[in-house]
Short mmCIF file of N, CA and C in Angstrom, two decimals:
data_model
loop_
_atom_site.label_atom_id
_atom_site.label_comp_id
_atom_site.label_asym_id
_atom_site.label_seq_id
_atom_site.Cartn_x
_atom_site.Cartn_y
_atom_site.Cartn_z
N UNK A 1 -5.18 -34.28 63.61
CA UNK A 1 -6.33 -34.99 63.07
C UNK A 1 -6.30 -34.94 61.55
N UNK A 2 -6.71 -35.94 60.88
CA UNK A 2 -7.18 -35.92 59.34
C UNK A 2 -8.07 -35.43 58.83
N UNK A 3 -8.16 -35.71 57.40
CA UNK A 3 -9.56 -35.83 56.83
C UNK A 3 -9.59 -37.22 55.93
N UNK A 4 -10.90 -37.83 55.96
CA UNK A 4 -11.20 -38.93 55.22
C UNK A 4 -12.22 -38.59 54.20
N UNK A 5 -11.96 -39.15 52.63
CA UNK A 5 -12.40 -38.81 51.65
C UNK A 5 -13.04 -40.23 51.39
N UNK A 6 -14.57 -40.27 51.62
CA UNK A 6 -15.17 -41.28 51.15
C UNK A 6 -16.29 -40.99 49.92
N UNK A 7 -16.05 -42.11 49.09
CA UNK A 7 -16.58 -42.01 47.75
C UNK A 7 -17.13 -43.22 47.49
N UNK A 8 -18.20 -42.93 46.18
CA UNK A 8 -19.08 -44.16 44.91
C UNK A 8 -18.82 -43.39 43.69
N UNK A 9 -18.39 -44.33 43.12
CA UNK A 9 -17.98 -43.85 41.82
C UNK A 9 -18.40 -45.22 40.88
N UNK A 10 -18.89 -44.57 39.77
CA UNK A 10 -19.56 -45.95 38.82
C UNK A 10 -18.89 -46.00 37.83
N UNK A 11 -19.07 -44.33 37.00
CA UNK A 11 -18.48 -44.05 35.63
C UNK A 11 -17.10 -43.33 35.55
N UNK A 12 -16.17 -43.00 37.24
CA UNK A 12 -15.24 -42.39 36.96
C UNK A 12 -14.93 -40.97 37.44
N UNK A 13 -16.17 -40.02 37.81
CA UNK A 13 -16.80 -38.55 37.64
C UNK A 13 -16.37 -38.70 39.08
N UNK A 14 -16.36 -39.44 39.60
CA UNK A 14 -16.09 -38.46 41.13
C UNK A 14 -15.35 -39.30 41.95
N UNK A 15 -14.67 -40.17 41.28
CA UNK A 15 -13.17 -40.60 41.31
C UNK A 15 -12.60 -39.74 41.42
N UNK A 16 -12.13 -39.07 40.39
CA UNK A 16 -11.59 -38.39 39.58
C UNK A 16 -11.25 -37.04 40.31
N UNK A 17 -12.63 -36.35 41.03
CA UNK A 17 -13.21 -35.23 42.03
C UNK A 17 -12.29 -35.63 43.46
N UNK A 18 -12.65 -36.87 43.91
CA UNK A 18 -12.30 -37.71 45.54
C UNK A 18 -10.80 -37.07 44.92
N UNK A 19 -10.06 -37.97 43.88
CA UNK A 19 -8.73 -37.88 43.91
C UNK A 19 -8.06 -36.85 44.37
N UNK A 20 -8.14 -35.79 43.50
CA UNK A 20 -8.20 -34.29 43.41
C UNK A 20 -8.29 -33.36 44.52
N UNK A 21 -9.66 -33.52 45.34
CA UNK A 21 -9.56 -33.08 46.53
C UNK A 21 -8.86 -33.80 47.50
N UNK A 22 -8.60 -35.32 47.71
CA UNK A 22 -7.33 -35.87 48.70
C UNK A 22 -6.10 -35.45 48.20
N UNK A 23 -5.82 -35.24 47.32
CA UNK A 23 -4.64 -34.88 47.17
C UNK A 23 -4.43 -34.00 47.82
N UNK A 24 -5.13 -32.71 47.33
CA UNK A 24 -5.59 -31.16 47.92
C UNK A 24 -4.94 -31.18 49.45
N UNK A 25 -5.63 -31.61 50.18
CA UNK A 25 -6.31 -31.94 51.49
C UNK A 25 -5.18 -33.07 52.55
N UNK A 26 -4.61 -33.61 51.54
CA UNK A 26 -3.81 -34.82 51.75
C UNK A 26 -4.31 -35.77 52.89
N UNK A 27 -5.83 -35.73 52.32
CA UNK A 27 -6.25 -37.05 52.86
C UNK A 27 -6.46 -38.68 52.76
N UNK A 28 -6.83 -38.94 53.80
CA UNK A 28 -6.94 -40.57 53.33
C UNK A 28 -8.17 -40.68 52.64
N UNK A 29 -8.52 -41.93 51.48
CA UNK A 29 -9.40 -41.99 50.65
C UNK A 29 -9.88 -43.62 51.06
N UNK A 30 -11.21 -43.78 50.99
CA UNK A 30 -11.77 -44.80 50.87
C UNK A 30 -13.25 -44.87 49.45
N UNK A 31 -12.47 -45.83 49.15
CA UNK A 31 -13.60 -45.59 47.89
C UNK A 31 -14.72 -47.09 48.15
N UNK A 32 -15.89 -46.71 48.06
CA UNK A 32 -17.11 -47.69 48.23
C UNK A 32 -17.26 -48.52 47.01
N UNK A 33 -17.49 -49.35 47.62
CA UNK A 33 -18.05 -50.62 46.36
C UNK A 33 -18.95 -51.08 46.80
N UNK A 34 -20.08 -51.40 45.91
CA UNK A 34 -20.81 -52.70 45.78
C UNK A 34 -20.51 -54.24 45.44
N UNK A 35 -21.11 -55.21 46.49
CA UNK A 35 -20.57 -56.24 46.07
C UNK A 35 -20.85 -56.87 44.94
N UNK A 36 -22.11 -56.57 44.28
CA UNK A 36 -22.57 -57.31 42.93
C UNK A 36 -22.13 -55.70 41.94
N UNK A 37 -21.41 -55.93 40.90
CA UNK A 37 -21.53 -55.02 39.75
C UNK A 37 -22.16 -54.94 39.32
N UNK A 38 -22.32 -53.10 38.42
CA UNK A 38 -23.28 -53.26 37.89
C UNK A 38 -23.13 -53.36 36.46
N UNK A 39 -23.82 -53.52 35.34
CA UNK A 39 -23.76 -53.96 34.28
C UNK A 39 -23.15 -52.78 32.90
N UNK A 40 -22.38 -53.17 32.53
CA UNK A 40 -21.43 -52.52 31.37
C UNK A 40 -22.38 -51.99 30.28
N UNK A 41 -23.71 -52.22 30.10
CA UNK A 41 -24.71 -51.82 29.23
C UNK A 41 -24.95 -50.29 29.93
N UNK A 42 -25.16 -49.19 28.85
CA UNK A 42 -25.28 -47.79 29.63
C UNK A 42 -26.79 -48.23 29.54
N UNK A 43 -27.94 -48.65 28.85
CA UNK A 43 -29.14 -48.48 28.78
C UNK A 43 -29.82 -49.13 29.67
N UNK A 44 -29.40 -50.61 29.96
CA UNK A 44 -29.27 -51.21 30.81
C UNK A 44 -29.30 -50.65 32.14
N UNK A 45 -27.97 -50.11 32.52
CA UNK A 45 -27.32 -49.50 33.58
C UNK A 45 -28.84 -48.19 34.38
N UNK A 46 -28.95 -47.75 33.23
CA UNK A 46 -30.38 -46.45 33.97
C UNK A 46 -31.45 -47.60 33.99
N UNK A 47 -32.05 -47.55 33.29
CA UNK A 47 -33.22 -48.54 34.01
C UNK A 47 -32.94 -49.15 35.29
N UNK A 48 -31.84 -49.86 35.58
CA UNK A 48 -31.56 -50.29 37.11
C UNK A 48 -31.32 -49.64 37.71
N UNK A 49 -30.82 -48.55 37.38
CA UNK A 49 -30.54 -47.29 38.35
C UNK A 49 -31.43 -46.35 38.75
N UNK A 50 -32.55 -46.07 37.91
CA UNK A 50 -34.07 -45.72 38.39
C UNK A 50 -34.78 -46.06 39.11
N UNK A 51 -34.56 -47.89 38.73
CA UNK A 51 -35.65 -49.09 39.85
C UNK A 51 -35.08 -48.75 41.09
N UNK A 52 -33.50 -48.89 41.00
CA UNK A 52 -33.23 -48.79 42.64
C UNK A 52 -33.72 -47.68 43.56
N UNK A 53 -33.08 -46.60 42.61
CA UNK A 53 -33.52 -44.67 43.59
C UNK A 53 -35.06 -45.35 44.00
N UNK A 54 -36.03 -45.15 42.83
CA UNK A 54 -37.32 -45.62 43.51
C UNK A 54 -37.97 -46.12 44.17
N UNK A 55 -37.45 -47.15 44.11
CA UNK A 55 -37.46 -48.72 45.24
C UNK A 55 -36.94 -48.19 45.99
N UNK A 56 -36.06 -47.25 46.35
CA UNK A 56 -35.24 -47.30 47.71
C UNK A 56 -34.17 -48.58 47.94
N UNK A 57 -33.81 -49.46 46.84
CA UNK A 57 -33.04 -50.25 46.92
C UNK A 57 -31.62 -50.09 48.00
N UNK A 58 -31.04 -51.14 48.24
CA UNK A 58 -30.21 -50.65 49.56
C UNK A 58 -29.05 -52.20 49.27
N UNK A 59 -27.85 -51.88 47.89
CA UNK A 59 -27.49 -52.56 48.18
C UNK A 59 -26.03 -53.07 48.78
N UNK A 60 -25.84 -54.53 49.09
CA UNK A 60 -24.70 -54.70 49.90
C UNK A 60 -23.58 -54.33 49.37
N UNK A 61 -22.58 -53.66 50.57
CA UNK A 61 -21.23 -53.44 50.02
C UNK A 61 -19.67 -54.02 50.60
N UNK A 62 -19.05 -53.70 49.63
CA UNK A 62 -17.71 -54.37 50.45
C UNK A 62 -17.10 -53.84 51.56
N UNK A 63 -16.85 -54.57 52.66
CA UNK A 63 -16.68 -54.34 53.82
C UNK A 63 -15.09 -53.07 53.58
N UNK A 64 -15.49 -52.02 54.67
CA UNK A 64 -14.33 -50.82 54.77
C UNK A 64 -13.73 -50.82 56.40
N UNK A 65 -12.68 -50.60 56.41
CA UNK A 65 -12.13 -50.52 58.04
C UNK A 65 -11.83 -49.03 58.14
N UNK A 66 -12.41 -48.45 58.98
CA UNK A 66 -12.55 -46.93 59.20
C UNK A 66 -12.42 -46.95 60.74
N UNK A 67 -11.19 -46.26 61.06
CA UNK A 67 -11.07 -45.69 61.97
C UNK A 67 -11.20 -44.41 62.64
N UNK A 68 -13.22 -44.30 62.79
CA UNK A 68 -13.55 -42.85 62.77
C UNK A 68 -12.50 -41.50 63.85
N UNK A 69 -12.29 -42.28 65.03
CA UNK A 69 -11.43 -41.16 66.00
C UNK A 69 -10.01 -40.75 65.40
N UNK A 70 -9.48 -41.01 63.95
CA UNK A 70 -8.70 -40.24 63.95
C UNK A 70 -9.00 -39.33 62.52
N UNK A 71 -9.99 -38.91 62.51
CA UNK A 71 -10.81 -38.07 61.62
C UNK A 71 -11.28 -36.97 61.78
N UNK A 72 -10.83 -35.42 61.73
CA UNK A 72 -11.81 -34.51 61.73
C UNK A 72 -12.49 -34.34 60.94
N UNK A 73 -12.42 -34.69 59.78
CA UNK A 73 -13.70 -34.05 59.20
C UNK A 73 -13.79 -35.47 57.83
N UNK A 74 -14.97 -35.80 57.78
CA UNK A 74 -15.32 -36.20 56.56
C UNK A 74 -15.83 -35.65 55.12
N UNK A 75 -15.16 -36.20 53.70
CA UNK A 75 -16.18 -35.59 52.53
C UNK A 75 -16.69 -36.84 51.69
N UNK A 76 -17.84 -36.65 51.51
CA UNK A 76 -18.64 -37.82 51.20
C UNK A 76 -18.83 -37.35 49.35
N UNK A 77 -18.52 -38.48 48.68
CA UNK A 77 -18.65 -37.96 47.28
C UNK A 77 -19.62 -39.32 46.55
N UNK A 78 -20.84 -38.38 45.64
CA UNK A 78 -21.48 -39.24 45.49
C UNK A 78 -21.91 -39.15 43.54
N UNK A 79 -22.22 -39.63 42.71
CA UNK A 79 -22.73 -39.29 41.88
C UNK A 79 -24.62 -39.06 42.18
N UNK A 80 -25.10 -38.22 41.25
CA UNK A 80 -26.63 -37.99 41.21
C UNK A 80 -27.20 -38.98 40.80
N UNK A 81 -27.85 -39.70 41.21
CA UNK A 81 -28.60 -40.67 40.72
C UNK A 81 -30.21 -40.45 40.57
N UNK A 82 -30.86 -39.91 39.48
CA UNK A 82 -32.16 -39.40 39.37
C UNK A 82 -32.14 -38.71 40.60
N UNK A 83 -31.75 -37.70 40.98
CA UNK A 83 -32.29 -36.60 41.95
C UNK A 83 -32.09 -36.82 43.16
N UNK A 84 -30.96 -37.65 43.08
CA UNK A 84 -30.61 -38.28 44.68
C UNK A 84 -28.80 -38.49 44.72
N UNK A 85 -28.83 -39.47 46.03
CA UNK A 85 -27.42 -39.93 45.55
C UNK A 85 -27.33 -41.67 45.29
N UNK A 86 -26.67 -41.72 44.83
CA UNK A 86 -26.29 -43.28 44.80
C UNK A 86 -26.77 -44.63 45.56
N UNK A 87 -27.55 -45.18 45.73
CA UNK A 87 -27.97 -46.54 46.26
C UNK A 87 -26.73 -46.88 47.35
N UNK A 88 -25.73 -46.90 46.76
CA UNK A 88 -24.20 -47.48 47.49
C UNK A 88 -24.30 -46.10 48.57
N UNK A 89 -24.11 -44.87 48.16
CA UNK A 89 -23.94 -43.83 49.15
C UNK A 89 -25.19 -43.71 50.73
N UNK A 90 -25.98 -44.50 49.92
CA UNK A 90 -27.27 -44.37 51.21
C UNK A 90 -26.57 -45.33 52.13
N UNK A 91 -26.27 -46.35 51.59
CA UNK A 91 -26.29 -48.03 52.19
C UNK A 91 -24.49 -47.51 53.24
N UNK A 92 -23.86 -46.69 52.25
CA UNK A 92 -22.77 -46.20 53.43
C UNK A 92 -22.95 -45.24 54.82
N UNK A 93 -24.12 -44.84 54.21
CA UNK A 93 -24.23 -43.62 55.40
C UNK A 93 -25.68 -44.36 56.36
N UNK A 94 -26.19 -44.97 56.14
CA UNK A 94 -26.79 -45.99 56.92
C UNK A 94 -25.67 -46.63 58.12
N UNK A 95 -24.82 -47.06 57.73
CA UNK A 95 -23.94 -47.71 58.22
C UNK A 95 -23.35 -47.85 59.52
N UNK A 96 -22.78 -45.61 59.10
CA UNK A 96 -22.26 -44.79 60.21
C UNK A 96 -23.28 -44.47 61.29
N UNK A 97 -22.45 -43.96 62.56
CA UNK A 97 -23.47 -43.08 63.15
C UNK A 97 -22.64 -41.33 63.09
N UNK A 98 -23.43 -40.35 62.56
CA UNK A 98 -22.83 -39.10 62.33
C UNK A 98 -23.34 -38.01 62.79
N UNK A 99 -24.06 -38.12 64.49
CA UNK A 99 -24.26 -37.02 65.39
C UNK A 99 -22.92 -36.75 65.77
N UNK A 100 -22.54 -34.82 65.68
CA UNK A 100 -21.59 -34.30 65.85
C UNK A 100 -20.44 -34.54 64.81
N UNK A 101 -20.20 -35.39 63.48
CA UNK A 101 -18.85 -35.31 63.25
C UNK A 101 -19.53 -34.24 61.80
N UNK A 102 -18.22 -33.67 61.53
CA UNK A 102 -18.04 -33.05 60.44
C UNK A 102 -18.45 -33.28 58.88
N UNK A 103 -18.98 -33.35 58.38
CA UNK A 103 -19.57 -33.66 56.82
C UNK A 103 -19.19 -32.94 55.56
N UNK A 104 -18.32 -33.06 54.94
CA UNK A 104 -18.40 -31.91 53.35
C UNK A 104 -18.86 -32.77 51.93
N UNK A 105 -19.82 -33.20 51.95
CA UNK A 105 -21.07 -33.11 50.54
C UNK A 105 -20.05 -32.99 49.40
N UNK A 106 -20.07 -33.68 48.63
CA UNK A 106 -19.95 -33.68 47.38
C UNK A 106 -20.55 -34.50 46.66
N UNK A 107 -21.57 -33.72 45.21
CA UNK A 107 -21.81 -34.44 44.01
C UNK A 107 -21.20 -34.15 42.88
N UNK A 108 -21.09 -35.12 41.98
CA UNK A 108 -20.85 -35.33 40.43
C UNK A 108 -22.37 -35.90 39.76
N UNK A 109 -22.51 -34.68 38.78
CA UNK A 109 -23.77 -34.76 37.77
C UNK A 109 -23.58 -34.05 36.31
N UNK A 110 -24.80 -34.82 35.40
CA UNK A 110 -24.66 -33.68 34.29
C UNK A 110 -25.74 -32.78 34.06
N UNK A 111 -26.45 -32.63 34.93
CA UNK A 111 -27.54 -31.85 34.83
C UNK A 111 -27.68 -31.03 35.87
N UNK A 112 -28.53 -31.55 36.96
CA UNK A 112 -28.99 -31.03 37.87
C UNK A 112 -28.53 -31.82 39.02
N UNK A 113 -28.14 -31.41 40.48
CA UNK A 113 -28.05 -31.76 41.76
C UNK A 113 -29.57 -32.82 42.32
N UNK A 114 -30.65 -32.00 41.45
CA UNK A 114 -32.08 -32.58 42.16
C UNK A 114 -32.41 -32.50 43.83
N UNK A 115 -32.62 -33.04 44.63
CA UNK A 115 -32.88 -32.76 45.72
C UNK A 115 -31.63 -33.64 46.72
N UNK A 116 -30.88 -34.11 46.24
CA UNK A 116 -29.52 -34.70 47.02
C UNK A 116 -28.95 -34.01 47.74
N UNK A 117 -29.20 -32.56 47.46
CA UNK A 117 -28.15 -32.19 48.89
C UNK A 117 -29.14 -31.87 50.20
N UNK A 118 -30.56 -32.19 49.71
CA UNK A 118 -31.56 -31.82 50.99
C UNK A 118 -31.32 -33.68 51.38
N UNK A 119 -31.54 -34.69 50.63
CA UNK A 119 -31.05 -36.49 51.18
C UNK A 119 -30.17 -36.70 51.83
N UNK A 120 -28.82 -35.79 51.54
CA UNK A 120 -27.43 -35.29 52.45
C UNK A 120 -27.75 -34.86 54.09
N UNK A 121 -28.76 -34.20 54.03
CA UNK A 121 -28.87 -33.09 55.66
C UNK A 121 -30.29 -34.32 55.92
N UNK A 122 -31.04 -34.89 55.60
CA UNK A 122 -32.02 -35.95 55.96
C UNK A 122 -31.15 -36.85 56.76
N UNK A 123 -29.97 -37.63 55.91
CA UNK A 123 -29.31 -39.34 56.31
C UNK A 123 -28.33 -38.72 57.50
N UNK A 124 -28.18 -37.56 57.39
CA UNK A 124 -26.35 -37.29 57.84
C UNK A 124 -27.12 -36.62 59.31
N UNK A 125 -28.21 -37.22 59.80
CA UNK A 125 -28.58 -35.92 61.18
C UNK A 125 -27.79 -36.22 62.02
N UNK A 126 -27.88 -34.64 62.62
CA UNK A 126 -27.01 -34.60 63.56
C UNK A 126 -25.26 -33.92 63.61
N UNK A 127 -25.31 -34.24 62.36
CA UNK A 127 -23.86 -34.16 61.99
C UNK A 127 -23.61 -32.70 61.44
N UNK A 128 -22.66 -32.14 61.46
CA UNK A 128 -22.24 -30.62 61.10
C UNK A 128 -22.03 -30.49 59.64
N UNK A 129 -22.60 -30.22 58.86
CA UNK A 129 -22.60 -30.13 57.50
C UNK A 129 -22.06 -28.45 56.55
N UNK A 130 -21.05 -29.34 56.16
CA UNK A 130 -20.64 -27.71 55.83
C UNK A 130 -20.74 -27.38 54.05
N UNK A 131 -20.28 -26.66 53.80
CA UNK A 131 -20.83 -26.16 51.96
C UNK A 131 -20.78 -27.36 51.10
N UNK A 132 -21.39 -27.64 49.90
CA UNK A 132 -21.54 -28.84 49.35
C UNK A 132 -20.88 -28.62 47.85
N UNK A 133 -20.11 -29.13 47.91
CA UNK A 133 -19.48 -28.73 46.48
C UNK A 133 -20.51 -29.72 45.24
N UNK A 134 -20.79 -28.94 44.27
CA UNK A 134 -21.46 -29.79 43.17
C UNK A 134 -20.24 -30.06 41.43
N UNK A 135 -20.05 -30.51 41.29
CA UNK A 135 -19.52 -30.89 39.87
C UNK A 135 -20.01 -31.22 38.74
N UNK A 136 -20.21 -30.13 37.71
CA UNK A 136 -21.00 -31.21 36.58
C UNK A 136 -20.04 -31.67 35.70
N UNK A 137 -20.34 -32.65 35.06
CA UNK A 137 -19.83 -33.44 33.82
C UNK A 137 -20.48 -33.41 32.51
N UNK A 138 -19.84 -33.28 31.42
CA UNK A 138 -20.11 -33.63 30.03
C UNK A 138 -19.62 -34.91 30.04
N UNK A 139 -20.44 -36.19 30.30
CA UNK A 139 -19.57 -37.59 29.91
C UNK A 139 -18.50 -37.62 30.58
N UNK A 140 -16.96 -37.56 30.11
CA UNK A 140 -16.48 -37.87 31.24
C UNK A 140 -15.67 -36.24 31.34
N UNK A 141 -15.70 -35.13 30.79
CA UNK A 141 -15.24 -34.03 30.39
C UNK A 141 -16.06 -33.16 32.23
N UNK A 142 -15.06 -32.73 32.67
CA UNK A 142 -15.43 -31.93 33.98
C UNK A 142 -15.75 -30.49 33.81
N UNK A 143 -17.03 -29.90 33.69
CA UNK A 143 -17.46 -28.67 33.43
C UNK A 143 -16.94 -27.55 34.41
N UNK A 144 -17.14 -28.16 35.66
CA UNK A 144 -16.78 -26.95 36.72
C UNK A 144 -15.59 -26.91 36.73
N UNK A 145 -14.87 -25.89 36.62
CA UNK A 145 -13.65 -25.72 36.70
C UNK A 145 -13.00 -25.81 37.87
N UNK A 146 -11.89 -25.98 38.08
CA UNK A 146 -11.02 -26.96 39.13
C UNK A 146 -10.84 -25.82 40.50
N UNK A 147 -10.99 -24.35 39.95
CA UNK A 147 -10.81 -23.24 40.77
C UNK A 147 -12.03 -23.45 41.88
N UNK A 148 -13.04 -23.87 41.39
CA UNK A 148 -14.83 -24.51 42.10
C UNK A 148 -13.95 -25.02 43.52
N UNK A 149 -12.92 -26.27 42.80
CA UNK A 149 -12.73 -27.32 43.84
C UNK A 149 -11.52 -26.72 44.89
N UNK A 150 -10.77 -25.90 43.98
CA UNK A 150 -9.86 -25.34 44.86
C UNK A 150 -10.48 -24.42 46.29
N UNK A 151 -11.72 -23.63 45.58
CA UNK A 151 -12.57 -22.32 46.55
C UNK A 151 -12.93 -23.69 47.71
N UNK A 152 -13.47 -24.80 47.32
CA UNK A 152 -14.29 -25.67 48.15
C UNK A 152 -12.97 -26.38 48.74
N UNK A 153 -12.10 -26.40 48.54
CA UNK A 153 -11.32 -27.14 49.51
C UNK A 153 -10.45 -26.13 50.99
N UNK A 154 -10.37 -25.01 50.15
CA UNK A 154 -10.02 -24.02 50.99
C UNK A 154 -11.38 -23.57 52.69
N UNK A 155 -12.18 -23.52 51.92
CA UNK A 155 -13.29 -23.97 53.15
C UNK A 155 -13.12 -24.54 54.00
N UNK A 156 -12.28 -26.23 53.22
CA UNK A 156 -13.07 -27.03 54.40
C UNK A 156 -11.21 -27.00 55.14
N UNK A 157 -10.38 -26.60 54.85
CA UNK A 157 -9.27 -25.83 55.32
C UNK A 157 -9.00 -25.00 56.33
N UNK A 158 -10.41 -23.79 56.25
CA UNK A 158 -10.55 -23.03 57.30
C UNK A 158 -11.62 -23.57 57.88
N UNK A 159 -12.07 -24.74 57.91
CA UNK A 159 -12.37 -25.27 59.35
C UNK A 159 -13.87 -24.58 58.99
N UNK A 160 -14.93 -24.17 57.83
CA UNK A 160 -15.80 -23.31 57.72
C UNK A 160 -17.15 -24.34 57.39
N UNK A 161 -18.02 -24.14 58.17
CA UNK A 161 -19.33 -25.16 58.56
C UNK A 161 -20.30 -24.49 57.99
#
């Protein structure tokens, strides 16, 4: 069995993280998109990115072919979006159905996690959720050191929930 590394990545931060741990892991990677972009203005960019978290916005994405039965375990990588995860990350995990399969959490932030890894164990019921690796960023500079990702990949290695 595998592992599948699914990701949203806007600014790069957990690209970067997904990569790193598939490599690790030597898994397959699927990276999420939205079908409308979002806008190259950073000031711009938060204001819409506030309206959405708030709104609960939910938007469409580009279609992925996932072949869940040959998957043990999934890691879901999301950036923080005001105290959550990503608009795109909801609208993916909406999608699935994830009673019983395996889950490993990952965010990229520069502050704080906020309440995303309790939105993680809310969307994902049912599903076996194991340690949540967090990453912060300076811009695009990776604070947690890579040993973080090494301890967290070794986890999900030994099979540890």
């Amino acid at each position: 069995m595998k592992t599948l590394v699914a990701y949203y990545s806007l600014g790069g931060n957990t690209k970067s993280v997904a990569e790193k741990v598939a490599r690790s892991l030597r898994a397959d990677v699927i990276e999420i998109k939205t079908v409308k972009e979002y806008p190259d203005d950073y000031d711009v960019l938060l204001s819409l990115g506030e309206k959405e978290v708030a709104s609960g916005y939910i938007p469409a994405l580009r279609p992925v072919d996932i072949d869940w039965d040959k998957y043990e375990a999934v890691l879901l990588g999301t950036p923080v979006w005001w105290s959550s995860f990503a608009p795109a990350m909801k609208k993916f995990i909406s999608n699935y159905k994830w009673k019983g399969r395996v889950v490993y959490p990952f965010v990229t932030h520069d502050n704080t996690v906020g309440h995303v890894l309790g939105d993680f164990k809310k969307a994902l019921r049912g599903a076996h959720i194991g340690p949540v690796l967090n990453v912060k960023f300076e811009e695009k500079e990776q604070l947690t050191p890579d040993s973080a990702l090494k301890e967290w990949v070794a986890t999900i290695k030994n099979g540890r929930i």
